[in-house]
Short mmCIF file of C-alpha atoms in Angstrom, two decimals:
data_model
loop_
_atom_site.label_atom_id
_atom_site.label_comp_id
_atom_site.label_asym_id
_atom_site.label_seq_id
_atom_site.Cartn_x
_atom_site.Cartn_y
_atom_site.Cartn_z
CA UNK A 1364 0.01 0.04 0.00
CA UNK A 1365 1.08 3.66 -0.21
CA UNK A 1366 0.95 6.63 2.50
CA UNK A 1367 -1.93 8.19 1.93
CA UNK A 1368 -1.38 11.80 0.12
CA UNK A 1369 -3.35 14.07 2.20
CA UNK A 1370 -2.69 16.01 4.42
CA UNK A 1371 -3.34 15.17 8.46
CA UNK A 1372 -6.80 15.58 10.21
CA UNK A 1373 -4.80 14.95 13.44
CA UNK A 1374 -1.10 15.86 14.30
CA UNK A 1375 0.95 15.43 16.93
CA UNK A 1376 3.83 17.05 17.77
CA UNK A 1377 6.41 16.60 20.59
CA UNK A 1378 3.40 15.12 23.19
CA UNK A 1379 4.58 14.22 26.60
CA UNK A 1380 2.09 13.05 29.31
CA UNK A 1381 3.21 12.74 33.08
CA UNK A 1382 1.07 11.65 36.36
CA UNK A 1383 3.53 13.13 38.65
CA UNK A 1384 7.29 12.97 37.68
CA UNK A 1385 6.36 9.53 35.73
CA UNK A 1386 6.25 10.03 32.46
CA UNK A 1387 3.68 8.21 30.77
CA UNK A 1388 3.91 9.51 26.99
CA UNK A 1389 7.20 11.31 26.07
CA UNK A 1390 7.86 13.91 22.96
CA UNK A 1391 5.52 11.83 20.82
CA UNK A 1392 4.97 12.38 16.88
CA UNK A 1393 2.41 11.02 15.07
CA UNK A 1394 -0.65 11.85 12.32
CA UNK A 1395 -2.88 9.75 10.77
CA UNK A 1396 -4.87 11.02 7.41
CA UNK A 1397 -8.44 11.22 6.41
CA UNK A 1398 -9.08 7.58 4.71
CA UNK A 1399 -6.60 6.10 6.86
CA UNK A 1400 -6.68 2.99 9.08
CA UNK A 1401 -3.41 4.27 11.13
CA UNK A 1402 -2.70 1.00 13.77
CA UNK A 1403 -1.15 2.17 16.93
CA UNK A 1404 1.12 -1.73 18.68
CA UNK A 1405 2.99 -1.40 21.72
CA UNK A 1406 2.71 -3.83 24.80
CA UNK A 1407 0.57 -2.66 27.75
CA UNK A 1408 1.56 0.02 29.50
CA UNK A 1409 3.73 1.03 26.49
CA UNK A 1410 1.10 4.00 26.25
CA UNK A 1411 -1.23 3.92 23.63
CA UNK A 1412 -4.15 4.33 26.12
CA UNK A 1413 -2.29 7.27 27.32
CA UNK A 1414 -1.86 8.81 23.86
CA UNK A 1415 -5.14 8.02 22.90
CA UNK A 1416 -6.58 9.31 26.00
CA UNK A 1417 -4.76 12.93 24.70
CA UNK A 1418 -6.67 12.80 21.03
CA UNK A 1419 -10.53 12.50 22.90
CA UNK A 1420 -9.74 14.96 25.73
CA UNK A 1421 -9.61 12.61 29.04
CA UNK A 1422 -6.42 14.35 29.45
CA UNK A 1423 -4.20 16.98 28.45
CA UNK A 1424 -0.26 17.18 27.42
CA UNK A 1425 2.13 18.33 29.97
CA UNK A 1426 4.13 18.72 26.94
CA UNK A 1427 3.44 19.36 23.27
CA UNK A 1428 1.21 20.52 21.13
CA UNK A 1429 -2.10 18.56 18.74
CA UNK A 1430 -3.30 19.75 15.62
CA UNK A 1431 -7.12 18.81 14.40
CA UNK A 1432 -7.46 20.19 10.75
CA UNK A 1433 -4.29 22.24 10.90
CA UNK A 1434 -5.59 24.46 13.77
CA UNK A 1435 -3.89 24.40 17.75
CA UNK A 1436 -6.18 22.21 20.01
CA UNK A 1437 -6.04 24.78 23.21
CA UNK A 1438 -8.95 22.97 24.63
CA UNK A 1439 -8.69 19.41 26.11
CA UNK A 1440 -11.65 17.84 26.86
CA UNK A 1441 -14.28 14.87 26.38
CA UNK A 1442 -16.93 17.48 24.91
CA UNK A 1443 -14.93 19.43 22.66
CA UNK A 1444 -13.19 16.81 21.20
CA UNK A 1445 -17.01 15.33 20.14
CA UNK A 1446 -17.87 18.62 18.50
CA UNK A 1447 -14.05 18.28 16.54
CA UNK A 1448 -15.75 14.87 15.70
CA UNK A 1449 -14.05 12.35 17.47
CA UNK A 1450 -15.13 9.52 18.52
CA UNK A 1451 -13.65 6.57 20.37
CA UNK A 1452 -14.83 2.56 21.44
CA UNK A 1453 -13.04 1.82 23.86
CA UNK A 1454 -11.90 -1.92 25.34
CA UNK A 1455 -14.28 -1.63 28.35
CA UNK A 1456 -17.57 -1.81 27.07
CA UNK A 1457 -20.16 2.01 28.17
CA UNK A 1458 -23.42 0.26 27.18
CA UNK A 1459 -26.82 1.05 29.08
CA UNK A 1460 -28.44 -2.86 29.82
CA UNK A 1461 -31.43 -1.60 31.54
CA UNK A 1462 -31.68 0.61 28.00
CA UNK A 1463 -33.37 -0.93 24.60
CA UNK A 1464 -30.67 -1.37 21.55
CA UNK A 1465 -32.55 1.66 19.57
CA UNK A 1466 -32.03 3.74 22.87
CA UNK A 1467 -28.65 3.20 23.67
CA UNK A 1468 -27.40 3.46 19.21
CA UNK A 1469 -28.75 7.35 19.82
CA UNK A 1470 -29.06 7.53 22.80
CA UNK A 1471 -28.84 12.18 22.19
CA UNK A 1472 -30.92 11.79 19.63
CA UNK A 1473 -34.97 12.98 20.15
CA UNK A 1474 -36.78 11.55 16.98
CA UNK A 1475 -40.74 13.97 16.77
CA UNK A 1476 -42.69 13.76 14.51
CA UNK A 1477 -45.76 16.41 14.15
CA UNK A 1478 -46.21 18.35 17.26
CA UNK A 1479 -43.02 17.16 19.35
CA UNK A 1480 -44.42 13.95 19.95
CA UNK A 1481 -41.54 11.40 20.90
CA UNK A 1482 -41.67 8.83 17.90
CA UNK A 1483 -40.87 5.36 19.07
CA UNK A 1484 -41.24 3.54 15.14
CA UNK A 1485 -38.84 6.29 13.69
CA UNK A 1486 -36.17 5.76 16.56
CA UNK A 1487 -36.53 1.72 15.68
CA UNK A 1488 -36.77 2.48 12.37
CA UNK A 1489 -33.33 4.54 12.49
CA UNK A 1490 -31.69 1.94 14.79
CA UNK A 1491 -32.65 -1.32 12.76
CA UNK A 1492 -31.14 1.11 9.49
CA UNK A 1493 -28.01 1.61 11.55
CA UNK A 1494 -27.70 -2.42 12.29
CA UNK A 1495 -28.20 -3.11 9.51
CA UNK A 1496 -24.25 -2.10 8.35
CA UNK A 1497 -23.35 -4.76 10.37
CA UNK A 1498 -24.98 -7.40 9.24
CA UNK A 1499 -26.52 -7.26 12.60
CA UNK A 1500 -30.26 -9.39 12.45
CA UNK A 1501 -31.74 -7.95 16.41
CA UNK A 1502 -34.62 -6.90 17.52
CA UNK A 1503 -34.30 -3.18 18.03
CA UNK A 1504 -36.42 -2.92 21.27
CA UNK A 1505 -34.85 -5.54 23.36
CA UNK A 1506 -33.43 -4.45 26.11
CA UNK A 1507 -28.78 -4.82 25.68
CA UNK A 1508 -28.70 -6.97 28.62
CA UNK A 1509 -30.26 -10.00 26.44
CA UNK A 1510 -27.37 -9.74 23.71
CA UNK A 1511 -24.22 -11.78 23.49
CA UNK A 1512 -21.42 -9.97 24.68
CA UNK A 1513 -20.16 -9.91 20.80
CA UNK A 1514 -23.25 -8.01 19.89
CA UNK A 1515 -22.60 -5.36 22.57
CA UNK A 1516 -19.83 -4.36 21.04
CA UNK A 1517 -21.05 -4.42 17.83
CA UNK A 1518 -23.78 -1.47 19.57
CA UNK A 1519 -20.96 0.16 20.49
CA UNK A 1520 -19.08 0.48 17.63
CA UNK A 1521 -22.19 1.80 16.06
CA UNK A 1522 -22.94 3.84 18.67
CA UNK A 1523 -20.63 6.15 17.81
CA UNK A 1524 -20.52 5.10 13.68
CA UNK A 1525 -23.47 7.38 14.81
CA UNK A 1526 -22.21 10.59 15.56
CA UNK A 1527 -20.60 10.85 11.95
CA UNK A 1528 -17.03 11.29 13.06
CA UNK A 1529 -14.13 12.54 11.33
CA UNK A 1530 -11.48 10.37 13.49
CA UNK A 1531 -12.47 7.16 14.54
CA UNK A 1532 -10.30 5.55 17.32
CA UNK A 1533 -10.61 1.73 18.25
CA UNK A 1534 -9.37 -0.13 21.17
CA UNK A 1535 -9.17 -3.63 19.93
CA UNK A 1536 -12.00 -3.85 18.26
CA UNK A 1537 -12.63 -7.30 17.63
CA UNK A 1538 -12.01 -8.09 21.39
CA UNK A 1539 -15.10 -8.97 21.93
CA UNK A 1540 -17.00 -10.59 18.27
CA UNK A 1541 -16.43 -13.76 16.79
CA UNK A 1542 -15.64 -14.27 12.75
CA UNK A 1543 -18.34 -13.10 11.34
CA UNK A 1544 -19.02 -10.78 13.44
CA UNK A 1545 -15.68 -9.56 12.90
CA UNK A 1546 -16.14 -9.52 9.20
CA UNK A 1547 -19.00 -7.68 9.43
CA UNK A 1548 -16.93 -5.16 11.35
CA UNK A 1549 -13.87 -4.85 8.28
CA UNK A 1550 -16.31 -4.43 5.65
CA UNK A 1551 -17.95 -1.43 7.69
CA UNK A 1552 -14.03 0.03 8.80
CA UNK A 1553 -13.29 -0.16 3.98
CA UNK A 1554 -16.86 2.20 4.22
CA UNK A 1555 -15.45 4.44 6.95
CA UNK A 1556 -11.79 4.57 5.12
CA UNK A 1557 -13.71 4.93 2.04
CA UNK A 1558 -15.16 8.33 3.11
CA UNK A 1559 -12.59 9.81 4.11
CA UNK A 1560 -13.12 8.73 8.14
CA UNK A 1561 -9.63 8.54 9.58
CA UNK A 1562 -9.50 5.66 12.25
CA UNK A 1563 -7.06 4.79 14.73
CA UNK A 1564 -6.52 1.41 15.02
CA UNK A 1565 -5.48 0.04 18.22
CA UNK A 1566 -5.25 -3.85 18.72
CA UNK A 1567 -2.98 -6.71 20.38
CA UNK A 1568 -3.92 -9.21 16.89
CA UNK A 1569 -0.85 -8.43 14.85
CA UNK A 1570 -2.63 -10.52 11.68
CA UNK A 1571 -6.01 -8.30 12.01
CA UNK A 1572 -3.31 -5.26 11.39
CA UNK A 1573 -1.42 -6.04 8.33
CA UNK A 1574 -4.72 -7.09 6.98
CA UNK A 1575 -6.83 -3.21 8.00
CA UNK A 1576 -3.74 -0.93 8.04
CA UNK A 1577 -2.35 1.96 5.98
CA UNK A 1578 0.93 2.70 8.57
CA UNK A 1579 1.32 1.70 12.08
CA UNK A 1580 2.76 3.68 14.12
CA UNK A 1581 5.12 1.51 17.43
CA UNK A 1582 4.98 2.50 20.78
CA UNK A 1583 7.42 1.21 23.53
CA UNK A 1584 8.06 2.03 27.27
CA UNK A 1585 5.80 5.60 26.45
CA UNK A 1586 8.11 6.26 23.39
CA UNK A 1587 6.94 6.36 19.26
CA UNK A 1588 10.14 3.14 17.81
CA UNK A 1589 8.83 3.28 14.32
CA UNK A 1590 6.01 5.11 12.47
CA UNK A 1591 5.69 2.02 8.95
CA UNK A 1592 4.43 1.85 6.32
CA UNK A 1593 2.82 -1.32 5.75
CA UNK A 1594 4.56 -3.39 2.82
CA UNK A 1595 6.31 -6.20 3.12
CA UNK A 1596 6.04 -6.63 7.33
CA UNK A 1597 6.26 -8.82 9.01
CA UNK A 1598 4.23 -10.14 12.94
CA UNK A 1599 8.03 -11.79 13.48
CA UNK A 1600 8.94 -8.26 12.94
CA UNK A 1601 6.38 -6.10 14.41
CA UNK A 1602 6.96 -8.02 17.54
CA UNK A 1603 10.65 -7.38 18.00
CA UNK A 1604 9.92 -3.92 17.42
CA UNK A 1605 7.00 -4.00 20.45
CA UNK A 1606 8.81 -5.88 22.97
CA UNK A 1607 12.60 -5.18 22.27
CA UNK A 1608 13.65 -8.44 23.70
CA UNK A 1609 13.83 -11.89 21.91
CA UNK A 1610 10.25 -14.27 22.55
CA UNK A 1611 11.95 -17.80 21.21
CA UNK A 1612 12.43 -19.01 24.60
CA UNK A 1613 9.05 -18.50 25.69
CA UNK A 1614 7.56 -20.62 23.49
CA UNK A 1615 6.60 -24.25 23.25
CA UNK A 1616 4.35 -27.15 23.43
CA UNK A 1617 3.70 -28.20 26.80
CA UNK A 1618 4.03 -31.00 29.73
CA UNK A 1619 7.55 -31.28 28.71
CA UNK A 1620 10.40 -31.89 31.21
CA UNK A 1621 7.26 -33.67 33.51
CA UNK A 1622 8.23 -36.54 34.44
CA UNK A 1623 6.55 -38.79 37.00
CA UNK A 1624 3.41 -40.75 36.76
CA UNK A 1625 0.63 -38.73 35.11
CA UNK A 1626 -2.55 -39.51 36.93
CA UNK A 1627 -6.31 -37.67 36.21
CA UNK A 1628 -6.12 -34.43 38.93
CA UNK A 1629 -9.23 -33.20 38.37
CA UNK A 1630 -11.91 -35.44 36.26
CA UNK A 1631 -15.72 -34.04 35.35
CA UNK A 1632 -17.87 -36.82 34.97
CA UNK A 1633 -21.77 -36.87 33.42
CA UNK A 1634 -21.41 -33.31 34.32
CA UNK A 1635 -25.03 -31.21 32.74
CA UNK A 1636 -26.16 -27.92 33.74
CA UNK A 1637 -30.33 -26.45 34.38
CA UNK A 1638 -32.24 -27.20 31.03
CA UNK A 1639 -28.98 -28.74 29.27
CA UNK A 1640 -28.89 -32.26 27.26
CA UNK A 1641 -25.99 -33.40 26.68
CA UNK A 1642 -23.43 -35.43 29.88
CA UNK A 1643 -20.38 -33.95 29.50
CA UNK A 1644 -16.92 -35.78 31.03
CA UNK A 1645 -13.40 -34.27 30.88
CA UNK A 1646 -9.92 -35.10 32.55
CA UNK A 1647 -7.30 -34.04 32.97
CA UNK A 1648 -4.13 -35.69 34.68
CA UNK A 1649 -0.89 -34.10 36.24
CA UNK A 1650 1.93 -32.61 33.54
CA UNK A 1651 -0.76 -31.69 30.93
CA UNK A 1652 -2.14 -28.96 29.94
CA UNK A 1653 -5.36 -30.40 27.99
CA UNK A 1654 -7.98 -27.93 26.61
CA UNK A 1655 -11.67 -26.97 25.69
CA UNK A 1656 -12.28 -25.05 22.26
CA UNK A 1657 -15.25 -23.41 21.40
CA UNK A 1658 -17.63 -20.84 19.54
CA UNK A 1659 -19.82 -18.22 20.69
CA UNK A 1660 -22.77 -19.84 22.25
CA UNK A 1661 -20.78 -23.52 22.26
CA UNK A 1662 -20.97 -23.64 26.11
CA UNK A 1663 -17.48 -23.49 26.94
CA UNK A 1664 -17.65 -20.57 29.51
CA UNK A 1665 -20.76 -22.02 31.09
CA UNK A 1666 -19.29 -25.32 31.48
CA UNK A 1667 -15.70 -23.91 32.84
CA UNK A 1668 -18.44 -22.07 35.87
CA UNK A 1669 -19.85 -25.18 36.44
CA UNK A 1670 -16.67 -27.25 36.71
CA UNK A 1671 -15.57 -24.23 39.57
CA UNK A 1672 -18.79 -24.63 41.45
CA UNK A 1673 -20.54 -20.60 40.06
CA UNK A 1674 -22.75 -22.15 37.98
CA UNK A 1675 -25.55 -24.97 39.19
CA UNK A 1676 -25.63 -28.05 38.27
CA UNK A 1677 -28.16 -30.96 38.14
CA UNK A 1678 -26.85 -33.89 37.95
CA UNK A 1679 -22.41 -35.42 37.92
CA UNK A 1680 -19.41 -35.82 40.20
CA UNK A 1681 -15.89 -34.59 39.83
CA UNK A 1682 -13.09 -36.17 41.51
CA UNK A 1683 -10.40 -33.92 42.24
CA UNK A 1684 -6.85 -37.51 42.24
CA UNK A 1685 -9.70 -39.40 43.40
CA UNK A 1686 -12.27 -37.66 46.30
CA UNK A 1687 -15.35 -37.87 44.52
CA UNK A 1688 -17.91 -34.67 45.42
CA UNK A 1689 -20.96 -34.42 44.59
CA UNK A 1690 -21.52 -31.31 45.27
CA UNK A 1691 -18.66 -28.41 45.49
CA UNK A 1692 -19.00 -24.52 45.66
CA UNK A 1693 -15.74 -22.10 44.65
CA UNK A 1694 -14.33 -22.38 48.65
CA UNK A 1695 -14.49 -25.63 49.37
CA UNK A 1696 -12.10 -26.49 45.55
CA UNK A 1697 -9.89 -24.54 46.44
CA UNK A 1698 -9.32 -25.69 49.68
CA UNK A 1699 -8.41 -28.96 48.28
CA UNK A 1700 -5.87 -27.97 45.09
CA UNK A 1701 -8.50 -26.28 41.93
CA UNK A 1702 -7.78 -22.71 41.34
CA UNK A 1703 -9.35 -20.59 39.14
CA UNK A 1704 -9.00 -17.90 36.38
CA UNK A 1705 -12.05 -15.37 35.67
CA UNK A 1706 -12.28 -14.72 32.25
CA UNK A 1707 -13.14 -10.57 32.73
CA UNK A 1708 -10.30 -9.75 35.35
CA UNK A 1709 -12.18 -6.10 36.07
CA UNK A 1710 -15.57 -7.96 36.95
CA UNK A 1711 -13.58 -10.93 39.38
CA UNK A 1712 -10.75 -11.55 41.42
CA UNK A 1713 -8.84 -8.02 41.26
CA UNK A 1714 -9.56 -5.12 43.94
CA UNK A 1715 -9.08 -2.46 41.51
CA UNK A 1716 -9.29 0.50 43.65
CA UNK A 1717 -6.46 -0.80 45.93
CA UNK A 1718 -2.82 -1.30 45.32
CA UNK A 1719 -0.77 -4.34 44.27
CA UNK A 1720 0.08 -4.57 47.54
CA UNK A 1721 -3.26 -4.57 49.16
CA UNK A 1722 -4.33 -6.78 46.27
CA UNK A 1723 -1.68 -9.78 47.76
CA UNK A 1724 -2.92 -9.48 51.25
CA UNK A 1725 -6.99 -9.73 50.52
CA UNK A 1726 -6.50 -13.63 50.06
CA UNK A 1727 -4.00 -14.31 52.92
CA UNK A 1728 -5.15 -12.11 55.12
CA UNK A 1729 -5.51 -15.77 58.07
CA UNK A 1730 -1.95 -16.99 57.73
CA UNK A 1731 -0.30 -12.72 57.72
CA UNK A 1732 -2.35 -11.30 60.49
CA UNK A 1733 -1.60 -12.09 64.28
CA UNK A 1734 -3.07 -11.04 66.62
CA UNK A 1735 -5.24 -9.10 64.52
CA UNK A 1736 -2.10 -6.77 62.42
CA UNK A 1737 -1.22 -7.37 59.18
CA UNK A 1738 2.65 -8.80 59.13
CA UNK A 1739 3.87 -6.10 56.46
CA UNK A 1740 7.42 -7.65 56.56
CA UNK A 1741 6.06 -10.94 55.33
CA UNK A 1742 3.33 -9.22 53.02
CA UNK A 1743 6.46 -6.69 50.94
CA UNK A 1744 8.32 -10.52 50.77
CA UNK A 1745 5.82 -11.92 49.38
CA UNK A 1746 4.38 -9.57 47.43
CA UNK A 1747 8.43 -8.49 45.57
CA UNK A 1748 9.32 -12.64 45.35
CA UNK A 1749 5.49 -12.11 42.59
CA UNK A 1750 6.31 -9.12 41.19
CA UNK A 1751 10.00 -10.69 39.68
CA UNK A 1752 8.44 -14.06 39.40
CA UNK A 1753 5.65 -13.48 37.34
CA UNK A 1754 6.75 -10.49 35.86
CA UNK A 1755 4.21 -7.77 36.92
CA UNK A 1756 5.68 -3.81 36.44
CA UNK A 1757 4.14 -1.77 39.57
CA UNK A 1758 5.32 0.15 42.41
CA UNK A 1759 3.16 -2.26 44.93
CA UNK A 1760 2.66 0.54 47.30
CA UNK A 1761 0.97 4.04 45.90
CA UNK A 1762 -0.29 2.36 42.39
CA UNK A 1763 -3.74 1.41 42.08
CA UNK A 1764 -4.32 -1.96 39.99
CA UNK A 1765 -7.53 0.29 38.02
CA UNK A 1766 -3.66 1.62 36.07
CA UNK A 1767 -2.16 -0.72 35.83
CA UNK A 1768 -2.05 -2.22 31.88
CA UNK A 1769 -4.40 -4.81 30.99
CA UNK A 1770 -1.23 -7.27 31.43
CA UNK A 1771 -0.01 -6.87 34.92
CA UNK A 1772 -3.22 -6.89 35.56
CA UNK A 1773 -3.76 -10.31 33.98
CA UNK A 1774 -0.78 -11.08 35.28
CA UNK A 1775 -1.56 -10.27 39.23
CA UNK A 1776 -4.19 -12.36 38.81
CA UNK A 1777 -2.22 -15.07 38.39
CA UNK A 1778 -0.17 -14.63 41.21
CA UNK A 1779 -3.11 -14.73 43.42
CA UNK A 1780 -4.29 -17.66 41.92
CA UNK A 1781 -0.59 -19.23 42.14
CA UNK A 1782 0.42 -18.33 45.20
CA UNK A 1783 0.90 -21.49 46.37
CA UNK A 1784 1.49 -25.15 43.16
CA UNK A 1785 -2.57 -25.98 42.64
CA UNK A 1786 -3.37 -30.18 41.89
CA UNK A 1787 -5.20 -28.39 38.79
CA UNK A 1788 -5.89 -24.92 37.40
CA UNK A 1789 -8.98 -24.01 35.82
CA UNK A 1790 -8.29 -20.62 33.66
CA UNK A 1791 -10.82 -18.78 31.45
CA UNK A 1792 -9.19 -16.34 28.60
CA UNK A 1793 -5.82 -15.93 30.11
CA UNK A 1794 -4.50 -13.50 27.79
CA UNK A 1795 -7.58 -11.33 26.42
CA UNK A 1796 -6.33 -7.94 25.75
CA UNK A 1797 -2.41 -8.58 26.51
CA UNK A 1798 0.06 -7.26 24.22
CA UNK A 1799 1.94 -10.14 22.11
CA UNK A 1800 5.13 -10.10 25.66
CA UNK A 1801 2.69 -11.18 28.26
CA UNK A 1802 1.05 -13.15 26.44
CA UNK A 1803 4.91 -15.18 26.21
CA UNK A 1804 5.23 -14.44 29.63
CA UNK A 1805 1.93 -16.10 30.69
CA UNK A 1806 1.64 -18.79 28.43
CA UNK A 1807 5.16 -19.23 29.51
CA UNK A 1808 3.99 -20.09 33.22
CA UNK A 1809 1.27 -22.24 32.13
CA UNK A 1810 4.08 -24.52 30.48
CA UNK A 1811 5.94 -24.23 33.83
CA UNK A 1812 3.46 -25.26 36.33
CA UNK A 1813 2.56 -28.15 33.39
CA UNK A 1814 6.72 -29.36 32.95
CA UNK A 1815 5.82 -29.75 37.63
CA UNK A 1816 3.66 -31.79 37.39
CA UNK A 1817 0.41 -29.47 38.03
CA UNK A 1818 -2.39 -29.19 36.02
CA UNK A 1819 -4.15 -26.83 33.56
CA UNK A 1820 -7.47 -27.32 32.36
CA UNK A 1821 -7.99 -24.15 29.16
CA UNK A 1822 -10.78 -22.74 28.40
CA UNK A 1823 -9.93 -20.00 25.55
CA UNK A 1824 -11.94 -18.43 22.14
CA UNK A 1825 -8.05 -17.86 20.59
CA UNK A 1826 -7.19 -20.91 18.35
CA UNK A 1827 -4.11 -20.23 17.67
CA UNK A 1828 -3.45 -20.14 21.89
CA UNK A 1829 -5.38 -23.47 22.66
CA UNK A 1830 -3.19 -25.14 19.55
CA UNK A 1831 0.12 -23.75 21.14
CA UNK A 1832 -0.79 -24.49 24.72
CA UNK A 1833 -2.85 -27.01 25.05
CA UNK A 1834 -1.65 -31.37 24.04
CA UNK A 1835 -5.67 -32.20 23.97
CA UNK A 1836 -8.20 -30.46 23.27
CA UNK A 1837 -11.89 -31.23 23.55
CA UNK A 1838 -14.31 -29.30 20.95
CA UNK A 1839 -17.50 -28.31 21.96
CA UNK A 1840 -20.27 -26.73 19.88
CA UNK A 1841 -24.61 -26.80 21.41
CA UNK A 1842 -22.97 -27.92 24.97
CA UNK A 1843 -22.20 -31.58 23.47
CA UNK A 1844 -17.95 -32.04 23.64
CA UNK A 1845 -18.19 -33.74 20.40
CA UNK A 1846 -14.57 -34.75 19.41
CA UNK A 1847 -10.94 -35.38 21.35
CA UNK A 1848 -7.87 -33.90 19.25
CA UNK A 1849 -4.81 -35.58 20.82
CA UNK A 1850 -1.08 -34.87 19.07
CA UNK A 1851 -1.12 -34.54 15.34
CA UNK A 1852 -5.14 -34.63 14.61
CA UNK A 1853 -4.21 -31.18 16.17
CA UNK A 1854 -4.81 -28.67 13.96
CA UNK A 1855 -6.41 -25.12 13.26
CA UNK A 1856 -8.60 -25.69 10.01
CA UNK A 1857 -9.95 -29.55 11.89
CA UNK A 1858 -10.00 -27.77 16.18
CA UNK A 1859 -12.76 -24.93 13.62
CA UNK A 1860 -14.70 -27.64 11.23
CA UNK A 1861 -15.87 -29.18 13.92
CA UNK A 1862 -16.77 -26.07 15.78
CA UNK A 1863 -18.12 -24.59 12.99
CA UNK A 1864 -20.34 -28.02 12.18
CA UNK A 1865 -18.36 -28.75 8.86
CA UNK A 1866 -17.38 -32.06 10.55
CA UNK A 1867 -19.36 -34.84 11.40
CA UNK A 1868 -19.06 -36.01 15.29
CA UNK A 1869 -16.41 -37.97 16.49
#
């Protein structure tokens, strides 16, 4: 692709943003042209979020200048950014669950008929027309709470598109979408680009970035490393620029190095939830990473919740190293050595308004307290060990967890879940929304856990991740485990064929 010839609609000159004495980004020069998809890549904590929050008015820069359409921006506020024509779809959804789809799509619009009366018919007609842009076939009168996570993500995107932005910022826009929804979004972005909208695209999915973008800017440690025209670029080249270190030593298959007997550590037999017609049975042994893969709506999320006692079940048992349980709770399983990593780090597992030390203390209060007083020396030792082992970049005592990058939040959750070596670690979406470097480090931690004789039951919607980690993969569709694949049977094509229904059960 050739670089865009139009003058930039957006330009940053020497932008620096400090929080206290710490620079989040420093001396950034950046521009985006009309009709361009300009991707912004970097590890979590590289400065991507700070950069786009300045553009959309959430932060004012500590130093430097921002120009929009050739004029210097002097007022930094979300309202002023919207007036300029800047819209942003953030990674964390901000839809209103209690409102209808139509009301979410046009929250500030007034559909009136003669006499000034509100017209629900016109509102619904406009909403249906908007949904058609993404081939989204839903009842626009439904409350958003009834939608799938992927549908909610598309409603969020459409709401921004409805504002007719001149600059559209997308932060991980496909993270919750299935392949069909992702394809519809790509088609919409191509239409927006043809209509001279400038699109700033943040994603950790490098193949996606290479397929969509005209130019790519790489951030690392708060500084711009490169801006590249997307011609003859490779994934390895971009990863090297993003992380600044070699990740090859962190890659490899699971289970290597475990020399003990691979006896069953965790087994489910005849598990069936309310309203489910198919019973599920599976097992994971010491030294193994076993994966469960399925497309959205296949039942994998519900199965992961049932296995750890977060959803009720109608029948079935689990066995932990031969001990049969007919009823169980998350706390009881934890006491028996089964730990769980939740799919959404911001809804479970972390206290976002507390610092790293306080989060580390919360699950250990009984062991760290004597006569009602917290042993801060022992806590500091635990936190220092976790930061070193899990590669967490944080200031333990003066940085709230909500201000950590996604990758560091995820590694903190891992450190809390793995505070002692588990018999089985049930992990749901371990690397969702984290950068390529953190992803490699988390994969390495899971492989080490299996190599040391632990067991991992992995639920992930990222097929390359599943194939990279798991030595056995169960494929699920419509609440039923269709197949068990092992060794050379595991290929992306075969797994996807079973998951999508293109291959017979077996």
